[in-house]
CSV table of C-alpha atoms in Angstrom, one decimal:
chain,number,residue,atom,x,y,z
A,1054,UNK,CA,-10.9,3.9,-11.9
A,1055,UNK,CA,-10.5,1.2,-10.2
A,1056,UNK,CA,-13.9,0.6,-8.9
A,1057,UNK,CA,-15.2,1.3,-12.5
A,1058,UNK,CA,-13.4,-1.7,-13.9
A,1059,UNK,CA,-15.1,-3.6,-11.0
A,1060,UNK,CA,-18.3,-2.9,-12.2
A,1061,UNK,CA,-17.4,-3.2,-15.9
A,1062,UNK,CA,-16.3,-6.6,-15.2
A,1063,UNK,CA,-19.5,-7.8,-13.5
A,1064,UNK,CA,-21.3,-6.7,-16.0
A,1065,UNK,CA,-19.6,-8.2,-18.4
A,1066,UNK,CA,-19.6,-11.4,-16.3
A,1067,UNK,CA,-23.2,-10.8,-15.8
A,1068,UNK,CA,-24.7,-10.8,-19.1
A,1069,UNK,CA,-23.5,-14.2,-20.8
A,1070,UNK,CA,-24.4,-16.0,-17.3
A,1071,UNK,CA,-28.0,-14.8,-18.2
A,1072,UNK,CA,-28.0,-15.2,-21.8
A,1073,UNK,CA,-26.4,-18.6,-21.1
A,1074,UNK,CA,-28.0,-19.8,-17.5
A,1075,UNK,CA,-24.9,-21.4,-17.0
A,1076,UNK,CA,-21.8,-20.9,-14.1
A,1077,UNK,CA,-18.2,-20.3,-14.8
A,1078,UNK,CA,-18.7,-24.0,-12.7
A,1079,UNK,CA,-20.8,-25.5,-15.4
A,1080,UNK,CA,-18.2,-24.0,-18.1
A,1081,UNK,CA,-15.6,-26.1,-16.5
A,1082,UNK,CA,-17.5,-28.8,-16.2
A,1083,UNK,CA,-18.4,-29.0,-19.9
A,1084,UNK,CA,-15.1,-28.7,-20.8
A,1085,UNK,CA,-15.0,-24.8,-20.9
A,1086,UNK,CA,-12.3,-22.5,-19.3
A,1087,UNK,CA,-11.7,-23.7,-15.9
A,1088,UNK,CA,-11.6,-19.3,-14.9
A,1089,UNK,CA,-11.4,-19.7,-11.0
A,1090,UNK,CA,-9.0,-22.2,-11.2
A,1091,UNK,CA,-7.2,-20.4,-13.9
A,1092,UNK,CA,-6.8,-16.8,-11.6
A,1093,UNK,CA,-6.8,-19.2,-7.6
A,1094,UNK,CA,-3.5,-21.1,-9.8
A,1095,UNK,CA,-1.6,-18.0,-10.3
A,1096,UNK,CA,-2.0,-16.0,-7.4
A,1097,UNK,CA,-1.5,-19.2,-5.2
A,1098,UNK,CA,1.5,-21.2,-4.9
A,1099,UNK,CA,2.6,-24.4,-6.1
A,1100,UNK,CA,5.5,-27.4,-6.5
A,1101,UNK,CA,5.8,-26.3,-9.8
A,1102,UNK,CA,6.3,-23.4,-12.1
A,1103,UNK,CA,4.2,-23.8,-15.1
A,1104,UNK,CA,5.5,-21.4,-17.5
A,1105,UNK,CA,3.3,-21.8,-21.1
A,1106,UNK,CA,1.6,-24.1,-23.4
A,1107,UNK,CA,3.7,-25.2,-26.4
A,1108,UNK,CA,0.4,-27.2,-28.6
A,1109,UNK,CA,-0.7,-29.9,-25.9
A,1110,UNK,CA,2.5,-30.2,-23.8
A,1111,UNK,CA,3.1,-28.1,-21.3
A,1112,UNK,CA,6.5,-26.5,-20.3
A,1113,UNK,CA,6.6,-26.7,-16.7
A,1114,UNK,CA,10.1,-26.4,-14.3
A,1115,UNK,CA,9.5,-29.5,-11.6
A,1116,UNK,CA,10.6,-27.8,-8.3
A,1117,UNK,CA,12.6,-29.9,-5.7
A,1118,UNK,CA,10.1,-31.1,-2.5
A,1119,UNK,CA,11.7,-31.4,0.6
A,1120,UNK,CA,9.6,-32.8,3.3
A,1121,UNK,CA,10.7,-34.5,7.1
A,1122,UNK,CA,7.9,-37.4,7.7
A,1123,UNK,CA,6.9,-39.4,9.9
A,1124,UNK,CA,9.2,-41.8,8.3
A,1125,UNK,CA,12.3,-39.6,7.6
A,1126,UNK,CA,13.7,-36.9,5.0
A,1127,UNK,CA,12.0,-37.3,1.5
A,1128,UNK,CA,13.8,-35.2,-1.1
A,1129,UNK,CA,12.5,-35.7,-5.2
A,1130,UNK,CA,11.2,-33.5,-8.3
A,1131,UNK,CA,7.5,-32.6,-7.5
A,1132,UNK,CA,7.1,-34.2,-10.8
A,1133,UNK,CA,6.9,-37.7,-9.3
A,1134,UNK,CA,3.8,-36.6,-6.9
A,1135,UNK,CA,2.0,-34.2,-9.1
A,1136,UNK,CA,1.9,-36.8,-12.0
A,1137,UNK,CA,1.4,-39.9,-10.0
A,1138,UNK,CA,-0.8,-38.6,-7.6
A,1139,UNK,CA,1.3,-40.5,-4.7
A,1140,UNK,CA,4.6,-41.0,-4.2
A,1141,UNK,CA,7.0,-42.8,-1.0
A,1142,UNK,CA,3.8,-42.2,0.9
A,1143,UNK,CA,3.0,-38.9,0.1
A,1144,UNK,CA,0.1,-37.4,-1.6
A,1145,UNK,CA,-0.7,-33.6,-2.2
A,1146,UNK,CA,-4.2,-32.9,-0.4
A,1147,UNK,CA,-7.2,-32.4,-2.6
A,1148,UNK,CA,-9.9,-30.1,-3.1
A,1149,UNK,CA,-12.1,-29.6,0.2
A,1150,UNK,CA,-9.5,-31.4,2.8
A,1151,UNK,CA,-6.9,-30.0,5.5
A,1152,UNK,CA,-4.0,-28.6,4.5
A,1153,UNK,CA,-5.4,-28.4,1.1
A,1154,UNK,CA,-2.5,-28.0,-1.9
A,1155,UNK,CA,-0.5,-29.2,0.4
A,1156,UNK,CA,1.5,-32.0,0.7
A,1157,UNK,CA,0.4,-34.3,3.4
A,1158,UNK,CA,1.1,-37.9,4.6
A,1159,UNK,CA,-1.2,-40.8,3.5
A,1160,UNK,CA,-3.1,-40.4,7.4
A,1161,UNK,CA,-3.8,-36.9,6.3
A,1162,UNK,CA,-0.7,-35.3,8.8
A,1163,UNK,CA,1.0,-32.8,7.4
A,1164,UNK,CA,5.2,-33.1,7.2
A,1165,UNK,CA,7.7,-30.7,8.0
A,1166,UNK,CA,7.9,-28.8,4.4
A,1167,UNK,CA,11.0,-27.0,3.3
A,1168,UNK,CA,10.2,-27.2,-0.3
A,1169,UNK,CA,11.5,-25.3,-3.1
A,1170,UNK,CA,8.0,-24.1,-3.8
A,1171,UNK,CA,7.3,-21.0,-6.9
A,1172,UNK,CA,7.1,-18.2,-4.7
A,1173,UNK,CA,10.3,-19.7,-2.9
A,1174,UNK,CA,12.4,-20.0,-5.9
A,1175,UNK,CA,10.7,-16.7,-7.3
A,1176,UNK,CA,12.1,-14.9,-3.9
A,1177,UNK,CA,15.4,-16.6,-4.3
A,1178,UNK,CA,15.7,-15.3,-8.2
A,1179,UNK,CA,14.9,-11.7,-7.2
A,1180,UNK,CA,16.8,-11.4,-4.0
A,1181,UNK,CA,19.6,-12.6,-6.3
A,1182,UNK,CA,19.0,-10.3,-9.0
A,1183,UNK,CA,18.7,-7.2,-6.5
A,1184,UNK,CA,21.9,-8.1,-5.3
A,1185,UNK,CA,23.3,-7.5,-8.7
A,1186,UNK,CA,22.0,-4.3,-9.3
A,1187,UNK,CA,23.2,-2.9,-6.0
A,1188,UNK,CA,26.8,-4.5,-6.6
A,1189,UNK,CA,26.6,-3.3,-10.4
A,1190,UNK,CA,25.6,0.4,-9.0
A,1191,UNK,CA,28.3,0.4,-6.3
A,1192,UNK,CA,30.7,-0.4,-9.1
A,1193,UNK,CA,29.9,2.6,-11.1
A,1194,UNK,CA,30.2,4.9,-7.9
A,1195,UNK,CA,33.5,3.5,-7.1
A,1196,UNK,CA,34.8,3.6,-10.7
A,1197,UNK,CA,33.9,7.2,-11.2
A,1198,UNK,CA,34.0,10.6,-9.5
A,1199,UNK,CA,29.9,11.8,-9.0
A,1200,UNK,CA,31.2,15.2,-8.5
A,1201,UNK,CA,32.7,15.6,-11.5
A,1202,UNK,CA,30.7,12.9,-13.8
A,1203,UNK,CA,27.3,12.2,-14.4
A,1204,UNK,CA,25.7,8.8,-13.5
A,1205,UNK,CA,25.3,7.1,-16.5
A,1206,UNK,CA,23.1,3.6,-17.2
A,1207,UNK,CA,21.3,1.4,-14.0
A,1208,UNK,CA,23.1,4.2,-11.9
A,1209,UNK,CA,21.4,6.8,-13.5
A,1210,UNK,CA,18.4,4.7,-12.8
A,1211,UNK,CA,19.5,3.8,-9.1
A,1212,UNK,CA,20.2,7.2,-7.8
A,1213,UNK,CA,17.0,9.1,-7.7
A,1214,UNK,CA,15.2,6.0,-5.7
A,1215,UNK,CA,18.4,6.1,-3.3
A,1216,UNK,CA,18.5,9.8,-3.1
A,1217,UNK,CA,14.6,9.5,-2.7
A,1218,UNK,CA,14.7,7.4,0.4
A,1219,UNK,CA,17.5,8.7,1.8
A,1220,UNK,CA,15.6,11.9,1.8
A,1221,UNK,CA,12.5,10.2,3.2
A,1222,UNK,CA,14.3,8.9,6.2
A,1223,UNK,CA,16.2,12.1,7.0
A,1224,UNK,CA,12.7,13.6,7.6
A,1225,UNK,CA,11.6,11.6,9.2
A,1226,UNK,CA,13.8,9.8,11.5
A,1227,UNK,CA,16.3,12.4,11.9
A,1228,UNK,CA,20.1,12.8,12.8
A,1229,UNK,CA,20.7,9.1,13.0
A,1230,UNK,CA,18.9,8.4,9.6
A,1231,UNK,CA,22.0,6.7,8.0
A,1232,UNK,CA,21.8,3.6,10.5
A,1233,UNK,CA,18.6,2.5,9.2
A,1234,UNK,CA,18.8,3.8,5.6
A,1235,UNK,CA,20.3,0.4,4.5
A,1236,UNK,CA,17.0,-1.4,5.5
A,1237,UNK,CA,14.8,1.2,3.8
A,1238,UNK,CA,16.5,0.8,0.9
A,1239,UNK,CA,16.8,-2.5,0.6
A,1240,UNK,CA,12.9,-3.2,1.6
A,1241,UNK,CA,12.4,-0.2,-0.9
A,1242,UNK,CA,14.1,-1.9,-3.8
A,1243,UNK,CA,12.9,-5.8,-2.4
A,1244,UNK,CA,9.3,-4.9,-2.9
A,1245,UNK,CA,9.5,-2.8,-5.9
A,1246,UNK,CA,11.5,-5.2,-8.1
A,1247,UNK,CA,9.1,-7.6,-6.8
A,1248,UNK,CA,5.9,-5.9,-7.1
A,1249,UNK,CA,7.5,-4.9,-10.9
A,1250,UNK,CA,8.2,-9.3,-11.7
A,1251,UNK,CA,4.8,-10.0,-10.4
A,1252,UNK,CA,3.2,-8.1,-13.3
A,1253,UNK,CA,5.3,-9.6,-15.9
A,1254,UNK,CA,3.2,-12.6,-17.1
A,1255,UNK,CA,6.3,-15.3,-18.5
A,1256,UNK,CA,9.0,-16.4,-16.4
A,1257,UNK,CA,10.7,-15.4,-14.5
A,1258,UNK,CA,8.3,-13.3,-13.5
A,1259,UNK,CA,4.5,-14.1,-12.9
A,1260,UNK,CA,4.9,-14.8,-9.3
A,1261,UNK,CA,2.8,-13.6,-6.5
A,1262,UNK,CA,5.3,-13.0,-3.9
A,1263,UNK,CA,4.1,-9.6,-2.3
A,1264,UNK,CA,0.5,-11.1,-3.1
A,1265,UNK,CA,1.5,-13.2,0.0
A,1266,UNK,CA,0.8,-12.8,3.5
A,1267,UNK,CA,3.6,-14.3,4.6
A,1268,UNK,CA,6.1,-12.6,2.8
A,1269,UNK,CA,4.3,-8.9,3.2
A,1270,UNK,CA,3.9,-10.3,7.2
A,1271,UNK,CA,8.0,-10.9,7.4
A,1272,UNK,CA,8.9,-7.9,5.5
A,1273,UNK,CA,6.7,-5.8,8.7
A,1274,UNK,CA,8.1,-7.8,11.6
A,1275,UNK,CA,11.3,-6.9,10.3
A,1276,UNK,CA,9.9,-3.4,10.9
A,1277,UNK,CA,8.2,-4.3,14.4
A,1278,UNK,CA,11.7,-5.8,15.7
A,1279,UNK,CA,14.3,-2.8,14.4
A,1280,UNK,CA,11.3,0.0,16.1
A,1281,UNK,CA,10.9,-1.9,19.1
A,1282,UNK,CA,14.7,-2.9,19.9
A,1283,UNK,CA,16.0,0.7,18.9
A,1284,UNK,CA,13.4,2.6,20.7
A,1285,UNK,CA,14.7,5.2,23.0
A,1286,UNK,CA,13.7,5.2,26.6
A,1287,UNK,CA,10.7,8.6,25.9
A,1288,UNK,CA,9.7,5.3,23.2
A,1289,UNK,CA,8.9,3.0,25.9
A,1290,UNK,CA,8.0,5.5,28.7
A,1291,UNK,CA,5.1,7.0,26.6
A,1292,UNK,CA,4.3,3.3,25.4
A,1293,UNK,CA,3.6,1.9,29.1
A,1294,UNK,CA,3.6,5.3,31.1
A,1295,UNK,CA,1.9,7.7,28.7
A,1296,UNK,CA,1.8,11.4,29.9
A,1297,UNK,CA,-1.9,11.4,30.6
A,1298,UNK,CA,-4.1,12.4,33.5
A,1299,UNK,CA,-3.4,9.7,36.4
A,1300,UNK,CA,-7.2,7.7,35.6
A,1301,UNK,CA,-6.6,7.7,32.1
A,1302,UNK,CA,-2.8,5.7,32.5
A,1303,UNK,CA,-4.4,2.2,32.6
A,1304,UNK,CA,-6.3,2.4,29.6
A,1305,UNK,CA,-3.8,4.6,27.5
A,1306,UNK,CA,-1.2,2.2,28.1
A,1307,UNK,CA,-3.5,-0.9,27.0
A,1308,UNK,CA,-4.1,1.5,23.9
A,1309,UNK,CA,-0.4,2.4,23.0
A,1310,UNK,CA,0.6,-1.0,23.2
A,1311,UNK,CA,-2.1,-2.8,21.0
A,1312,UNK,CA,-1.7,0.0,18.8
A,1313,UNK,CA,2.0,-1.1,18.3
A,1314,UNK,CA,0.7,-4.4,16.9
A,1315,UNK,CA,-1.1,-3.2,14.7
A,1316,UNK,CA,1.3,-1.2,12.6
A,1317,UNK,CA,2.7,-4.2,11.5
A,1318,UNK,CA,-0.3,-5.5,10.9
A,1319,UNK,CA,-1.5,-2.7,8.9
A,1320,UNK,CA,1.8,-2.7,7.0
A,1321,UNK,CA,1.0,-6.4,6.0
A,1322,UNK,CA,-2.5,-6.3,5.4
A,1323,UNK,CA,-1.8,-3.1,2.8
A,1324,UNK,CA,0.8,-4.1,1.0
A,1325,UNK,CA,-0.5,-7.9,0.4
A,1326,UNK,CA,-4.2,-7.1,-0.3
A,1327,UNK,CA,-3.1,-4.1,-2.5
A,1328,UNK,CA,-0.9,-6.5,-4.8
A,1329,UNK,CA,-3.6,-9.6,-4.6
A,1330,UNK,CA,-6.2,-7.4,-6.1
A,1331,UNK,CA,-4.3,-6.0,-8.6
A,1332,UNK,CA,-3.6,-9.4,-9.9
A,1333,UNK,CA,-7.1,-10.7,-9.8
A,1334,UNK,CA,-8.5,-7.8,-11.5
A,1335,UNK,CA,-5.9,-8.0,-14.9
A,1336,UNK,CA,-6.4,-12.0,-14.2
A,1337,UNK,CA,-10.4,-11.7,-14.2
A,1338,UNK,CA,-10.1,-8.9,-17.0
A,1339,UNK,CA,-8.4,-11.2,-19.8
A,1340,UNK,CA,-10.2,-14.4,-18.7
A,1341,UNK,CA,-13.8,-12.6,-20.3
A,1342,UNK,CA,-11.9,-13.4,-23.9
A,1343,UNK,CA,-12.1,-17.2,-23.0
A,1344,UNK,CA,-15.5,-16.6,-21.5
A,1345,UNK,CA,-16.8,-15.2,-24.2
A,1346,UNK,CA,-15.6,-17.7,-26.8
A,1347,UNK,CA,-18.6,-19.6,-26.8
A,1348,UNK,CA,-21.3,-16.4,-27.5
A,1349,UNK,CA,-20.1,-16.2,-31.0
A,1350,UNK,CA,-17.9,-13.8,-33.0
A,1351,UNK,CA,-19.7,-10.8,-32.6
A,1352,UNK,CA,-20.0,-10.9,-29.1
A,1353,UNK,CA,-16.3,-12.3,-28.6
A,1354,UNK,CA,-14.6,-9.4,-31.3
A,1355,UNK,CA,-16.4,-6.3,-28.6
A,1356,UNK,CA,-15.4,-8.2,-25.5
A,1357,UNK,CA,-12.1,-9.0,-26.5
A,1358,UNK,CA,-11.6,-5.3,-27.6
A,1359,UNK,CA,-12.7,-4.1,-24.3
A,1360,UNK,CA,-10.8,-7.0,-22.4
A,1361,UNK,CA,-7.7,-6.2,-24.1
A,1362,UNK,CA,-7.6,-2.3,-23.5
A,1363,UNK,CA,-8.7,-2.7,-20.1
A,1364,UNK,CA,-6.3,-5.2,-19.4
A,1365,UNK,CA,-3.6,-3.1,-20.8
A,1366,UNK,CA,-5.1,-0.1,-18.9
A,1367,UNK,CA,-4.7,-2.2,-15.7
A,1368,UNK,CA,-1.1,-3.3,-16.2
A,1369,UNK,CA,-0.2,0.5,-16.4
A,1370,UNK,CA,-2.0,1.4,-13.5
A,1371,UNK,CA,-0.7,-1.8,-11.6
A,1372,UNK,CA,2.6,-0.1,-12.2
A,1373,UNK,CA,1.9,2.8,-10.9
A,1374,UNK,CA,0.6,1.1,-7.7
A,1375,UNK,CA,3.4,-1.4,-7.4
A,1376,UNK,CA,5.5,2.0,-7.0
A,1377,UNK,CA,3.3,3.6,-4.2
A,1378,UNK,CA,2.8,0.3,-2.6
A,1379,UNK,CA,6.7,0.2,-2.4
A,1380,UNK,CA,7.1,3.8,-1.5
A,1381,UNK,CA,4.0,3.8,1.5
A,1382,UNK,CA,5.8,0.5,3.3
A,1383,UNK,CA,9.1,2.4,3.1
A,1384,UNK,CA,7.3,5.8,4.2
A,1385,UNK,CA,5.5,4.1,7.3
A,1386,UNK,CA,8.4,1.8,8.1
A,1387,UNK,CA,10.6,5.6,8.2
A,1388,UNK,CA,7.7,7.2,10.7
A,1389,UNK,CA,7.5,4.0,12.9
A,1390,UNK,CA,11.3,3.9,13.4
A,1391,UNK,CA,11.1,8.0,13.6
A,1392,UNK,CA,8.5,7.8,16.4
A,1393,UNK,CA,10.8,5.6,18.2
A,1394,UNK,CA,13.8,7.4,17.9
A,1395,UNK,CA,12.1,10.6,19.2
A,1396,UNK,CA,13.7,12.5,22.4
A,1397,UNK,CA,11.7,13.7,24.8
């Protein structure tokens, strides 16, 4: 379904570009919808959280910047250098240069950045509201008997993924699944609640967080560390002395090792490209109502139809993929750590 929408969606981007022998560039430049910069803006991040459009104001939360420079610590609201363009020597690097969207010095270096960017604060709000819900489940539990008394409310909600997991590492790690069920769980419930905020288009969701490399690259090396430091010596043995014909040891060995690479590679390459795309297409899916605008009513009331219900069709879907997305990390992460743990 996915690949239909593709095609859909060029050739409803196809037709007014004939009928108008004009880019999505040349819109923009004639004062049209700006659509590249519109979906690059929100899958991207930025020093500020732009939330809506209230007539010709918009409501935008300045973010704190944070930057070590050649001159010292700089610490202000990114309002001061979006709006002035420069500010105590800093500028944010246009269009075309190094480093750009980035804040850089005014010889082009760029500082050591600890800014409170959008996908920072959007990792800070739902690592804090995933804390909740696991405190506000482990209350229930504590409060009440689950032998005798039904879970009722978020623990009704939280105990089928637990119980879910739980199962999924049992198979497949094995007697000594309950060490590593915490991190399953909690990269389980990290990406879901994530993947789930990213779809939701006001704040505080919006955010592309599992859209990013290097949050989807962290979340696998977190994988990579716990299945190389808790391998078991048959791990290691068949990773550098794999039980091969004596010729083939050399190059089996080069193989098993880069193939341990790559599965955290793999796991961040999946997860990240999966959500980026899904964001693009519901992005590139609404945007044909403002590309249309300018092709009259009757073109704009069918497009707008057919950009609405597959837009809505999308966001379902994207549901349904942040949830297998969540679950095939998890899954993988369980097999990894259960190869590892494997006795001879």
């Amino acid at each position: 379904m996915k690949k239909l929408a593709v095609i859909l969606l060029g050739l409803m981007l196809w037709i007014p570009a004939m009928a108008g022998g004009m880019s999505q560039g040349d819109d923009a430049a004639e004062g049209g919808p700006d659509i590249s910069g519109l979906i690059f803006g929100h899958i991207g991040d930025a020093y500020e959280w732009h939330i809506t459009k209230i007539g010709k104001k918009d409501l935008v939360i300045w973010l704190p910047v944070i930057v070590r420079a050649s001159d010292g610590w700089h610490c202000f609201s990114s309002k001061h250098i979006l709006e002035e363009h420069e500010y105590q020597g800093l500028h944010i690097a246009a269009e075309g240069e190094p480093h750009e969207g980035k804040i850089v010095e005014a010889d082009g270096r760029r500082p050591f950045d600890i800014s409170i960017t959008k996908n920072v604060l959007s990792l800070m709000m739902s690592s804090l509201l995933l804390v909740v819900l696991v405190l506000l489940t482990a209350r229930w539990y504590r409060r009440h008997d689950s032998l005798e008394e039904a879970p009722r409310g978020l623990a009704a909600l939280m105990e089928p993924l637990v119980g879910m997991v739980n199962g999924m590492a049992k198979d497949n790690i094995g007697e000594d699944y309950l060490r590593y069920s915490p991190y399953l769980l909690t990269v389980f419930l990290f990406i879901l609640l994530n993947n789930f905020m990213g779809i939701i288009p006001i704040f505080p969701g919006g955010a592309n967080l599992t859209g990013n490399i290097a949050c989807t690259l962290v979340l696998a090396l977190f994988t990579f560390f716990i299945v190389n430091f808790t391998g078991t010596k048959h791990y290691y043995k068949e990773l550098f002395f794999p039980d091969v014909p004596g010729p083939l040891k050399p190059l089996m060995s080069v193989i098993e090792v880069f193939s341990a690479f790559v599965k955290p590679l793999s796991l961040t390459i999946r997860l990240f490209a999966n959500m980026l795309a899904g964001h693009i297409q519901i992005l590139c899916i609404v945007s044909i109502i403002f590309i249309m605008a300018r092709y009259g009513g009757v073109l704009l009331g069918g497009m707008s139809f057919i950009s609405v219900f597959f837009g809505i069709f999308l966001d379902v879907l994207e549901m349904l993929i942040s949830f297998i997305q969540a679950y095939i990390f998890t899954m993988l992460s369980s097999i990894y750590i259960g190869l590892a743990r494997a006795k001879e």
